[in-house]
Amino acid sequence: MGLSLRLVPPPIRLNDLPSPRWDHVFRLSDDTGLLEHARNAMARREHGYCVDDVSRGLLVASREPRPGPDLVRLAERYLAFLTHAQGADGGFRNRLSYDRRWLDEPSLGDWWGRAMWGLGTAAARGPSAWIRREAANAFRQGVACRSAWPRAMAFAGLGAAEVLRADPHDRAAADLLGDAATAIGTPGPDPEWIWPEPELTYANPALPEVIISAGDLLGDEGLLTDGLRMLTWLCRMQENDGHLSTVPVGGWRPGVPRHRYDQQPIEAAATADACATAAAVTGDDGWDAPLFQAIAWFFGDNDTGTVMSDSETGGCYDGLKANGPNVNQGAESTLALVSTLQHARTLASRSATRPSGGLA
């Protein structure tokens, strides 16, 4: 389906990839938060802000090992936005208009999970001591909540995993991580469709990633095996002619031909996250290959041979369609690119230390 449109990109070498760039993230940010949408590279103020994207911004900024002063201030701004969005019961509002009016009430949808993921990452890895403390306070305010939505629980569980890696004795984080794994479920017996849901929808790699993390951090070998099995199956499902072909908008279900478009950059980034976690937990460098596929997806090794990053702006195109990219460069897509390039940097450093040179 559409494979005749595929161009063959030049060979992609890990060491030739750019470093993570923050230009477009700064372009979409202001003194309130991170604007959600863009037309081409221009921020669309009329669409305002959302907790989903600000949480992603805080997460990715907290992962940066040596942030400059401007990026630290950006992390501070994103943290302030999230604490303002949080209700007394630990839930979060999601949408703020450009004139600073909240358009919803605190609840426990995906945005709660993503906020908890961002806060947990900032609590563990934030760029300053006070950011880590304030993020930990907000995380504690939400850690007793439980969402009815498995993906919201998965996102929150990934935040809990970050907290547990920093403090293995945090009982509340351990409980949340365990409950997230339970909410997701375990692989089924059918080898053709082991997924614990009747279809693949969005953010699929986050599900095995949180189960892998729970198995590792809670000392449950069965969970770890289940998570690795799920991720292996998902990577196989998403491989097409030797490259990554992510589950697109509309999803995939058994017995139905798989369509290929519209693919979202956030799905490639989620695949990179999960494979990086699997590699870190197991020490198995076999996970470097699907991780590299996720990186290469952004630079043309995809179903249409389309480079998804804009070298002029530092942004990322919003979707891969059959005839090329959606050229708008919103916050979600750009943060997906930055996050994946962070993994590329780590993978290049790790590969350089191997006698064979690895993927470099």
mmCIF file of C-alpha atoms in Angstrom:
data_model
loop_
_atom_site.group_PDB
_atom_site.id
_atom_site.type_symbol
_atom_site.label_atom_id
_atom_site.label_comp_id
_atom_site.label_asym_id
_atom_site.label_seq_id
_atom_site.Cartn_x
_atom_site.Cartn_y
_atom_site.Cartn_z
ATOM 1 C CA MET A 1 0.000 0.000 0.000
ATOM 2 C CA GLY A 2 1.824 3.085 -1.229
ATOM 3 C CA LEU A 3 5.164 1.262 -1.330
ATOM 4 C CA SER A 4 5.696 2.326 -4.945
ATOM 5 C CA LEU A 5 6.116 5.869 -3.602
ATOM 6 C CA ARG A 6 9.065 4.884 -1.451
ATOM 7 C CA LEU A 7 12.348 6.567 -2.276
ATOM 8 C CA VAL A 8 15.601 4.925 -1.273
ATOM 9 C CA PRO A 9 17.392 7.305 1.115
ATOM 10 C CA PRO A 10 21.154 7.485 1.249
ATOM 11 C CA PRO A 11 22.692 5.303 3.974
ATOM 12 C CA ILE A 12 22.110 6.819 7.403
ATOM 13 C CA ARG A 13 25.095 6.777 9.753
ATOM 14 C CA LEU A 14 24.574 7.324 13.441
ATOM 15 C CA ASN A 15 27.625 9.565 13.781
ATOM 16 C CA ASP A 16 26.392 11.828 10.975
ATOM 17 C CA LEU A 17 23.105 12.693 12.683
ATOM 18 C CA PRO A 18 22.675 16.166 14.219
ATOM 19 C CA SER A 19 22.670 16.870 17.925
ATOM 20 C CA PRO A 20 19.308 17.614 19.550
ATOM 21 C CA ARG A 21 18.233 21.149 18.654
ATOM 22 C CA TRP A 22 15.904 23.304 20.723
ATOM 23 C CA ASP A 23 15.406 26.191 18.245
ATOM 24 C CA HIS A 24 11.828 25.358 17.355
ATOM 25 C CA VAL A 25 10.864 24.424 20.914
ATOM 26 C CA PHE A 26 11.910 27.929 21.939
ATOM 27 C CA ARG A 27 10.004 29.345 18.967
ATOM 28 C CA LEU A 28 6.798 27.668 20.200
ATOM 29 C CA SER A 29 7.337 28.663 23.837
ATOM 30 C CA ASP A 30 6.417 31.914 25.558
ATOM 31 C CA ASP A 31 6.218 33.193 29.132
ATOM 32 C CA THR A 32 3.173 30.986 29.798
ATOM 33 C CA GLY A 33 4.064 27.605 28.332
ATOM 34 C CA LEU A 34 4.380 25.752 25.044
ATOM 35 C CA LEU A 35 1.974 26.503 22.211
ATOM 36 C CA GLU A 36 0.508 23.314 20.795
ATOM 37 C CA HIS A 37 0.179 23.889 17.040
ATOM 38 C CA ALA A 38 2.058 25.563 14.203
ATOM 39 C CA ARG A 39 1.342 26.466 10.603
ATOM 40 C CA ASN A 40 4.578 25.535 8.907
ATOM 41 C CA ALA A 41 6.974 26.770 11.601
ATOM 42 C CA MET A 42 4.818 29.654 12.887
ATOM 43 C CA ALA A 43 3.093 29.173 16.259
ATOM 44 C CA ARG A 44 -0.715 29.230 16.084
ATOM 45 C CA ARG A 45 -1.721 31.181 19.152
ATOM 46 C CA GLU A 46 -5.423 30.623 18.572
ATOM 47 C CA HIS A 47 -5.038 26.971 19.586
ATOM 48 C CA GLY A 48 -3.453 27.791 22.929
ATOM 49 C CA TYR A 49 -1.629 25.366 25.188
ATOM 50 C CA CYS A 50 -2.175 21.841 26.454
ATOM 51 C CA VAL A 51 -0.802 19.919 29.429
ATOM 52 C CA ASP A 52 -0.001 16.993 27.113
ATOM 53 C CA ASP A 53 2.668 18.972 25.252
ATOM 54 C CA VAL A 54 3.977 20.978 28.205
ATOM 55 C CA SER A 55 4.482 17.668 30.032
ATOM 56 C CA ARG A 56 6.429 16.337 27.060
ATOM 57 C CA GLY A 57 8.496 19.514 27.089
ATOM 58 C CA LEU A 58 9.366 19.148 30.766
ATOM 59 C CA LEU A 59 10.220 15.473 30.271
ATOM 60 C CA VAL A 60 12.557 16.042 27.318
ATOM 61 C CA ALA A 61 14.206 19.076 28.929
ATOM 62 C CA SER A 62 14.815 17.023 32.098
ATOM 63 C CA ARG A 63 16.521 14.321 30.038
ATOM 64 C CA GLU A 64 19.095 16.773 28.677
ATOM 65 C CA PRO A 65 22.347 16.029 30.544
ATOM 66 C CA ARG A 66 23.955 19.473 30.268
ATOM 67 C CA PRO A 67 21.211 22.058 29.738
ATOM 68 C CA GLY A 68 22.158 25.679 29.219
ATOM 69 C CA PRO A 69 20.575 28.497 31.239
ATOM 70 C CA ASP A 70 17.877 29.154 28.632
ATOM 71 C CA LEU A 71 16.741 25.532 28.684
ATOM 72 C CA VAL A 72 16.711 25.489 32.501
ATOM 73 C CA ARG A 73 14.433 28.535 32.467
ATOM 74 C CA LEU A 74 12.202 26.770 29.944
ATOM 75 C CA ALA A 75 11.945 23.749 32.260
ATOM 76 C CA GLU A 76 11.019 26.102 35.121
ATOM 77 C CA ARG A 77 8.252 27.618 32.994
ATOM 78 C CA TYR A 78 6.868 24.228 32.009
ATOM 79 C CA LEU A 79 6.894 23.065 35.642
ATOM 80 C CA ALA A 80 5.031 26.194 36.736
ATOM 81 C CA PHE A 81 2.430 25.534 34.023
ATOM 82 C CA LEU A 82 1.862 21.978 35.264
ATOM 83 C CA THR A 83 1.550 22.959 38.903
ATOM 84 C CA HIS A 84 -0.982 25.600 37.883
ATOM 85 C CA ALA A 85 -2.928 22.967 35.918
ATOM 86 C CA GLN A 86 -3.097 20.520 38.829
ATOM 87 C CA GLY A 87 -6.209 20.301 40.960
ATOM 88 C CA ALA A 88 -6.289 19.699 44.703
ATOM 89 C CA ASP A 89 -7.219 16.043 44.162
ATOM 90 C CA GLY A 90 -4.164 15.410 41.979
ATOM 91 C CA GLY A 91 -5.901 15.503 38.588
ATOM 92 C CA PHE A 92 -4.967 17.946 35.833
ATOM 93 C CA ARG A 93 -6.727 20.324 33.498
ATOM 94 C CA ASN A 94 -5.504 19.966 29.921
ATOM 95 C CA ARG A 95 -6.345 23.011 27.788
ATOM 96 C CA LEU A 96 -5.505 26.643 28.395
ATOM 97 C CA SER A 97 -6.537 29.285 25.870
ATOM 98 C CA TYR A 98 -4.067 31.907 24.692
ATOM 99 C CA ASP A 99 -5.815 34.454 26.935
ATOM 100 C CA ARG A 100 -5.028 32.214 29.933
ATOM 101 C CA ARG A 101 -8.462 30.720 30.581
ATOM 102 C CA TRP A 102 -8.718 27.054 31.466
ATOM 103 C CA LEU A 103 -11.193 25.316 29.176
ATOM 104 C CA ASP A 104 -11.740 22.189 31.272
ATOM 105 C CA GLU A 105 -11.680 20.882 34.835
ATOM 106 C CA PRO A 106 -9.077 18.644 36.483
ATOM 107 C CA SER A 107 -9.492 14.988 35.524
ATOM 108 C CA LEU A 108 -7.535 11.779 34.940
ATOM 109 C CA GLY A 109 -7.278 11.461 31.151
ATOM 110 C CA ASP A 110 -4.086 10.886 29.203
ATOM 111 C CA TRP A 111 -2.891 14.367 30.171
ATOM 112 C CA TRP A 112 -2.825 13.338 33.856
ATOM 113 C CA GLY A 113 -0.603 10.419 32.924
ATOM 114 C CA ARG A 114 1.673 12.548 30.774
ATOM 115 C CA ALA A 115 1.891 15.201 33.500
ATOM 116 C CA MET A 116 2.902 12.515 35.991
ATOM 117 C CA TRP A 117 5.483 11.209 33.511
ATOM 118 C CA GLY A 118 6.964 14.674 33.052
ATOM 119 C CA LEU A 119 6.887 15.431 36.780
ATOM 120 C CA GLY A 120 8.442 12.080 37.680
ATOM 121 C CA THR A 121 11.231 12.639 35.177
ATOM 122 C CA ALA A 122 11.836 16.170 36.455
ATOM 123 C CA ALA A 123 11.800 14.926 40.072
ATOM 124 C CA ALA A 124 14.481 12.376 39.206
ATOM 125 C CA ARG A 125 16.554 14.215 36.609
ATOM 126 C CA GLY A 126 15.539 17.882 36.634
ATOM 127 C CA PRO A 127 18.261 20.437 35.894
ATOM 128 C CA SER A 128 18.276 22.060 39.347
ATOM 129 C CA ALA A 129 17.639 20.986 42.934
ATOM 130 C CA TRP A 130 14.599 23.214 43.384
ATOM 131 C CA ILE A 131 13.015 21.960 40.156
ATOM 132 C CA ARG A 132 13.486 18.398 41.390
ATOM 133 C CA ARG A 133 11.865 19.269 44.738
ATOM 134 C CA GLU A 134 8.876 21.080 43.246
ATOM 135 C CA ALA A 135 8.333 18.375 40.650
ATOM 136 C CA ALA A 136 8.447 15.752 43.404
ATOM 137 C CA ASN A 137 5.831 17.712 45.393
ATOM 138 C CA ALA A 138 3.455 17.814 42.408
ATOM 139 C CA PHE A 139 4.122 14.137 41.643
ATOM 140 C CA ARG A 140 3.227 13.217 45.238
ATOM 141 C CA GLN A 141 -0.010 15.167 44.901
ATOM 142 C CA GLY A 142 -1.059 12.998 41.970
ATOM 143 C CA VAL A 143 0.493 9.646 42.866
ATOM 144 C CA ALA A 144 -2.556 8.350 44.754
ATOM 145 C CA CYS A 145 -4.810 8.864 41.717
ATOM 146 C CA ARG A 146 -5.700 6.050 39.348
ATOM 147 C CA SER A 147 -7.143 6.493 35.871
ATOM 148 C CA ALA A 148 -9.631 4.195 34.169
ATOM 149 C CA TRP A 149 -7.632 4.545 30.931
ATOM 150 C CA PRO A 150 -4.736 2.089 30.393
ATOM 151 C CA ARG A 151 -2.604 4.567 28.442
ATOM 152 C CA ALA A 152 -2.996 7.238 31.086
ATOM 153 C CA MET A 153 -1.850 4.651 33.611
ATOM 154 C CA ALA A 154 1.050 3.659 31.357
ATOM 155 C CA PHE A 155 2.275 7.256 31.078
ATOM 156 C CA ALA A 156 1.953 7.761 34.846
ATOM 157 C CA GLY A 157 3.729 4.453 35.414
ATOM 158 C CA LEU A 158 6.682 5.652 33.367
ATOM 159 C CA GLY A 159 6.898 8.699 35.612
ATOM 160 C CA ALA A 160 6.765 6.420 38.646
ATOM 161 C CA ALA A 161 9.591 4.351 37.151
ATOM 162 C CA GLU A 162 11.748 7.478 36.912
ATOM 163 C CA VAL A 163 11.079 8.242 40.585
ATOM 164 C CA LEU A 164 11.893 4.657 41.584
ATOM 165 C CA ARG A 165 15.180 4.667 39.700
ATOM 166 C CA ALA A 166 16.176 7.712 41.755
ATOM 167 C CA ASP A 167 14.723 6.376 45.023
ATOM 168 C CA PRO A 168 14.116 2.598 45.073
ATOM 169 C CA HIS A 169 12.353 2.929 48.469
ATOM 170 C CA ASP A 170 9.516 5.181 47.239
ATOM 171 C CA ARG A 171 6.530 2.973 48.096
ATOM 172 C CA ALA A 172 3.894 5.211 46.510
ATOM 173 C CA ALA A 173 5.735 5.244 43.191
ATOM 174 C CA ALA A 174 6.168 1.464 43.340
ATOM 175 C CA ASP A 175 2.437 1.009 43.938
ATOM 176 C CA LEU A 176 1.581 3.247 40.980
ATOM 177 C CA LEU A 177 4.017 1.403 38.715
ATOM 178 C CA GLY A 178 2.576 -1.951 39.724
ATOM 179 C CA ASP A 179 -0.988 -0.759 39.191
ATOM 180 C CA ALA A 180 -0.016 0.600 35.756
ATOM 181 C CA ALA A 181 1.318 -2.808 34.723
ATOM 182 C CA THR A 182 -1.883 -4.447 35.967
ATOM 183 C CA ALA A 183 -4.033 -1.960 34.043
ATOM 184 C CA ILE A 184 -2.228 -2.828 30.803
ATOM 185 C CA GLY A 185 -2.514 -6.592 31.148
ATOM 186 C CA THR A 186 -0.365 -9.407 29.855
ATOM 187 C CA PRO A 187 0.287 -10.947 26.418
ATOM 188 C CA GLY A 188 -2.314 -13.305 25.027
ATOM 189 C CA PRO A 189 -1.693 -16.903 23.884
ATOM 190 C CA ASP A 190 -2.175 -16.304 20.127
ATOM 191 C CA PRO A 191 1.337 -15.839 18.643
ATOM 192 C CA GLU A 192 -0.163 -13.898 15.740
ATOM 193 C CA TRP A 193 -1.752 -11.349 18.093
ATOM 194 C CA ILE A 194 -0.262 -11.355 21.569
ATOM 195 C CA TRP A 195 -1.248 -7.740 22.234
ATOM 196 C CA PRO A 196 -3.451 -7.408 25.372
ATOM 197 C CA GLU A 197 -5.904 -5.220 23.441
ATOM 198 C CA PRO A 198 -8.080 -6.012 20.407
ATOM 199 C CA GLU A 199 -6.278 -3.399 18.292
ATOM 200 C CA LEU A 200 -3.119 -1.313 18.109
ATOM 201 C CA THR A 201 -4.029 2.344 18.485
ATOM 202 C CA TYR A 202 -1.639 5.056 19.689
ATOM 203 C CA ALA A 203 1.360 5.250 22.033
ATOM 204 C CA ASN A 204 1.605 1.466 21.773
ATOM 205 C CA PRO A 205 5.302 1.176 22.760
ATOM 206 C CA ALA A 206 4.580 2.813 26.123
ATOM 207 C CA LEU A 207 2.646 -0.290 27.191
ATOM 208 C CA PRO A 208 5.503 -2.809 26.991
ATOM 209 C CA GLU A 209 7.923 -0.148 28.233
ATOM 210 C CA VAL A 210 6.053 0.266 31.505
ATOM 211 C CA ILE A 211 5.746 -3.515 31.940
ATOM 212 C CA ILE A 212 9.491 -3.899 31.315
ATOM 213 C CA SER A 213 10.154 -1.145 33.869
ATOM 214 C CA ALA A 214 7.811 -2.734 36.399
ATOM 215 C CA GLY A 215 9.442 -6.133 35.957
ATOM 216 C CA ASP A 216 12.874 -4.616 36.437
ATOM 217 C CA LEU A 217 12.186 -2.225 39.307
ATOM 218 C CA LEU A 218 9.705 -4.402 41.205
ATOM 219 C CA GLY A 219 11.779 -7.550 40.821
ATOM 220 C CA ASP A 220 9.153 -9.470 38.858
ATOM 221 C CA GLU A 221 10.823 -11.682 36.229
ATOM 222 C CA GLY A 222 7.467 -12.722 34.790
ATOM 223 C CA LEU A 223 6.499 -9.124 34.093
ATOM 224 C CA LEU A 224 9.885 -8.402 32.559
ATOM 225 C CA THR A 225 9.540 -11.386 30.235
ATOM 226 C CA ASP A 226 6.009 -10.315 29.281
ATOM 227 C CA GLY A 227 7.099 -6.763 28.515
ATOM 228 C CA LEU A 228 10.050 -7.852 26.386
ATOM 229 C CA ARG A 229 7.828 -10.308 24.507
ATOM 230 C CA MET A 230 5.270 -7.581 23.799
ATOM 231 C CA LEU A 231 7.908 -5.145 22.588
ATOM 232 C CA THR A 232 9.569 -7.752 20.384
ATOM 233 C CA TRP A 233 6.216 -8.530 18.770
ATOM 234 C CA LEU A 234 5.390 -4.841 18.304
ATOM 235 C CA CYS A 235 8.765 -4.115 16.690
ATOM 236 C CA ARG A 236 8.188 -7.002 14.310
ATOM 237 C CA MET A 237 4.707 -5.697 13.476
ATOM 238 C CA GLN A 238 6.097 -2.220 12.802
ATOM 239 C CA GLU A 239 8.957 -3.360 10.562
ATOM 240 C CA ASN A 240 8.307 -3.005 6.839
ATOM 241 C CA ASP A 241 10.968 -3.845 4.264
ATOM 242 C CA GLY A 242 13.736 -3.341 6.825
ATOM 243 C CA HIS A 243 12.607 0.034 8.183
ATOM 244 C CA LEU A 244 10.206 1.290 10.835
ATOM 245 C CA SER A 245 6.612 1.763 9.735
ATOM 246 C CA THR A 246 4.704 2.918 12.799
ATOM 247 C CA VAL A 247 1.084 2.171 13.576
ATOM 248 C CA PRO A 248 -0.701 5.099 11.885
ATOM 249 C CA VAL A 249 -3.739 7.139 12.816
ATOM 250 C CA GLY A 250 -6.675 4.734 12.669
ATOM 251 C CA GLY A 251 -4.666 1.826 14.079
ATOM 252 C CA TRP A 252 -4.308 -1.809 13.128
ATOM 253 C CA ARG A 253 -6.484 -4.781 14.076
ATOM 254 C CA PRO A 254 -6.193 -8.495 13.357
ATOM 255 C CA GLY A 255 -7.704 -9.779 10.156
ATOM 256 C CA VAL A 256 -7.756 -6.336 8.504
ATOM 257 C CA PRO A 257 -5.164 -5.208 5.926
ATOM 258 C CA ARG A 258 -2.724 -2.767 7.497
ATOM 259 C CA HIS A 259 -2.798 0.749 6.099
ATOM 260 C CA ARG A 260 0.391 2.802 6.414
ATOM 261 C CA TYR A 261 -0.621 6.461 6.718
ATOM 262 C CA ASP A 262 -0.933 8.919 8.561
ATOM 263 C CA GLN A 263 2.165 8.034 10.679
ATOM 264 C CA GLN A 264 2.962 10.315 13.618
ATOM 265 C CA PRO A 265 6.469 11.235 14.820
ATOM 266 C CA ILE A 266 5.425 10.647 18.435
ATOM 267 C CA GLU A 267 5.026 6.941 17.588
ATOM 268 C CA ALA A 268 8.593 6.679 16.322
ATOM 269 C CA ALA A 269 9.800 8.485 19.454
ATOM 270 C CA ALA A 270 7.811 6.116 21.691
ATOM 271 C CA THR A 271 9.419 3.172 19.904
ATOM 272 C CA ALA A 272 12.856 4.674 20.563
ATOM 273 C CA ASP A 273 11.994 5.190 24.245
ATOM 274 C CA ALA A 274 10.837 1.603 24.712
ATOM 275 C CA CYS A 275 13.810 0.053 22.900
ATOM 276 C CA ALA A 276 16.241 2.228 24.868
ATOM 277 C CA THR A 277 14.619 1.085 28.119
ATOM 278 C CA ALA A 278 14.774 -2.566 27.027
ATOM 279 C CA ALA A 279 18.471 -2.174 26.171
ATOM 280 C CA ALA A 280 19.233 -0.489 29.500
ATOM 281 C CA VAL A 281 17.349 -3.082 31.548
ATOM 282 C CA THR A 282 18.646 -6.194 29.793
ATOM 283 C CA GLY A 283 22.093 -5.068 28.638
ATOM 284 C CA ASP A 284 21.220 -6.702 25.311
ATOM 285 C CA ASP A 285 22.614 -4.677 22.419
ATOM 286 C CA GLY A 286 20.171 -6.469 20.118
ATOM 287 C CA TRP A 287 17.742 -3.678 21.008
ATOM 288 C CA ASP A 288 20.030 -1.173 19.288
ATOM 289 C CA ALA A 289 18.755 -2.241 15.858
ATOM 290 C CA PRO A 290 15.062 -1.333 16.388
ATOM 291 C CA LEU A 291 16.186 1.757 18.293
ATOM 292 C CA PHE A 292 18.242 2.815 15.287
ATOM 293 C CA GLN A 293 15.269 2.161 12.993
ATOM 294 C CA ALA A 294 13.226 4.600 15.096
ATOM 295 C CA ILE A 295 15.978 7.208 14.810
ATOM 296 C CA ALA A 296 16.404 6.658 11.079
ATOM 297 C CA TRP A 297 12.635 7.050 10.507
ATOM 298 C CA PHE A 298 13.056 10.807 11.039
ATOM 299 C CA PHE A 299 15.839 11.030 8.442
ATOM 300 C CA GLY A 300 14.201 9.303 5.503
ATOM 301 C CA ASP A 301 14.296 5.592 6.273
ATOM 302 C CA ASN A 302 10.512 5.294 6.256
ATOM 303 C CA ASP A 303 7.726 4.224 3.912
ATOM 304 C CA THR A 304 8.124 7.150 1.502
ATOM 305 C CA GLY A 305 11.823 8.010 1.922
ATOM 306 C CA THR A 306 10.817 11.381 3.422
ATOM 307 C CA VAL A 307 13.106 13.324 5.755
ATOM 308 C CA MET A 308 10.812 14.456 8.582
ATOM 309 C CA SER A 309 13.123 17.017 10.185
ATOM 310 C CA ASP A 310 13.494 20.603 8.968
ATOM 311 C CA SER A 311 17.174 21.493 9.114
ATOM 312 C CA GLU A 312 16.389 25.201 8.813
ATOM 313 C CA THR A 313 13.983 25.504 11.750
ATOM 314 C CA GLY A 314 14.994 22.569 13.924
ATOM 315 C CA GLY A 315 11.359 21.440 13.860
ATOM 316 C CA CYS A 316 9.733 18.184 12.821
ATOM 317 C CA TYR A 317 6.862 17.701 10.388
ATOM 318 C CA ASP A 318 3.574 16.662 11.967
ATOM 319 C CA GLY A 319 2.851 13.490 10.021
ATOM 320 C CA LEU A 320 3.978 11.156 7.258
ATOM 321 C CA LYS A 321 1.376 10.850 4.531
ATOM 322 C CA ALA A 322 1.388 8.760 1.357
ATOM 323 C CA ASN A 323 2.512 11.766 -0.709
ATOM 324 C CA GLY A 324 5.032 13.143 1.796
ATOM 325 C CA PRO A 325 4.948 15.087 5.041
ATOM 326 C CA ASN A 326 2.371 17.279 6.715
ATOM 327 C CA VAL A 327 4.690 20.286 6.782
ATOM 328 C CA ASN A 328 3.252 21.876 9.927
ATOM 329 C CA GLN A 329 5.731 21.693 12.808
ATOM 330 C CA GLY A 330 3.841 21.414 16.082
ATOM 331 C CA ALA A 331 5.143 20.913 19.597
ATOM 332 C CA GLU A 332 4.429 17.180 19.851
ATOM 333 C CA SER A 333 6.310 16.329 16.668
ATOM 334 C CA THR A 334 9.266 18.589 17.378
ATOM 335 C CA LEU A 335 9.695 17.201 20.894
ATOM 336 C CA ALA A 336 9.524 13.700 19.401
ATOM 337 C CA LEU A 337 12.475 14.590 17.171
ATOM 338 C CA VAL A 338 14.475 16.127 20.030
ATOM 339 C CA SER A 339 13.801 13.136 22.277
ATOM 340 C CA THR A 340 14.845 10.650 19.609
ATOM 341 C CA LEU A 341 18.042 12.581 18.868
ATOM 342 C CA GLN A 342 18.848 12.385 22.577
ATOM 343 C CA HIS A 343 18.718 8.603 22.207
ATOM 344 C CA ALA A 344 20.831 8.844 19.041
ATOM 345 C CA ARG A 345 23.503 10.752 20.934
ATOM 346 C CA THR A 346 23.570 8.131 23.696
ATOM 347 C CA LEU A 347 23.599 5.265 21.203
ATOM 348 C CA ALA A 348 26.466 6.827 19.244
ATOM 349 C CA SER A 349 28.499 7.192 22.422
ATOM 350 C CA ARG A 350 27.787 3.601 23.427
ATOM 351 C CA SER A 351 28.534 2.228 19.973
ATOM 352 C CA ALA A 352 31.839 4.064 19.817
ATOM 353 C CA THR A 353 33.117 2.099 22.803
ATOM 354 C CA ARG A 354 32.537 -1.294 21.148
ATOM 355 C CA PRO A 355 35.433 -2.992 19.355
ATOM 356 C CA SER A 356 33.330 -3.395 16.205
ATOM 357 C CA GLY A 357 32.208 0.214 16.170
ATOM 358 C CA GLY A 358 28.558 -0.851 16.437
ATOM 359 C CA LEU A 359 26.099 1.182 14.396
ATOM 360 C CA ALA A 360 28.402 4.178 14.058
#
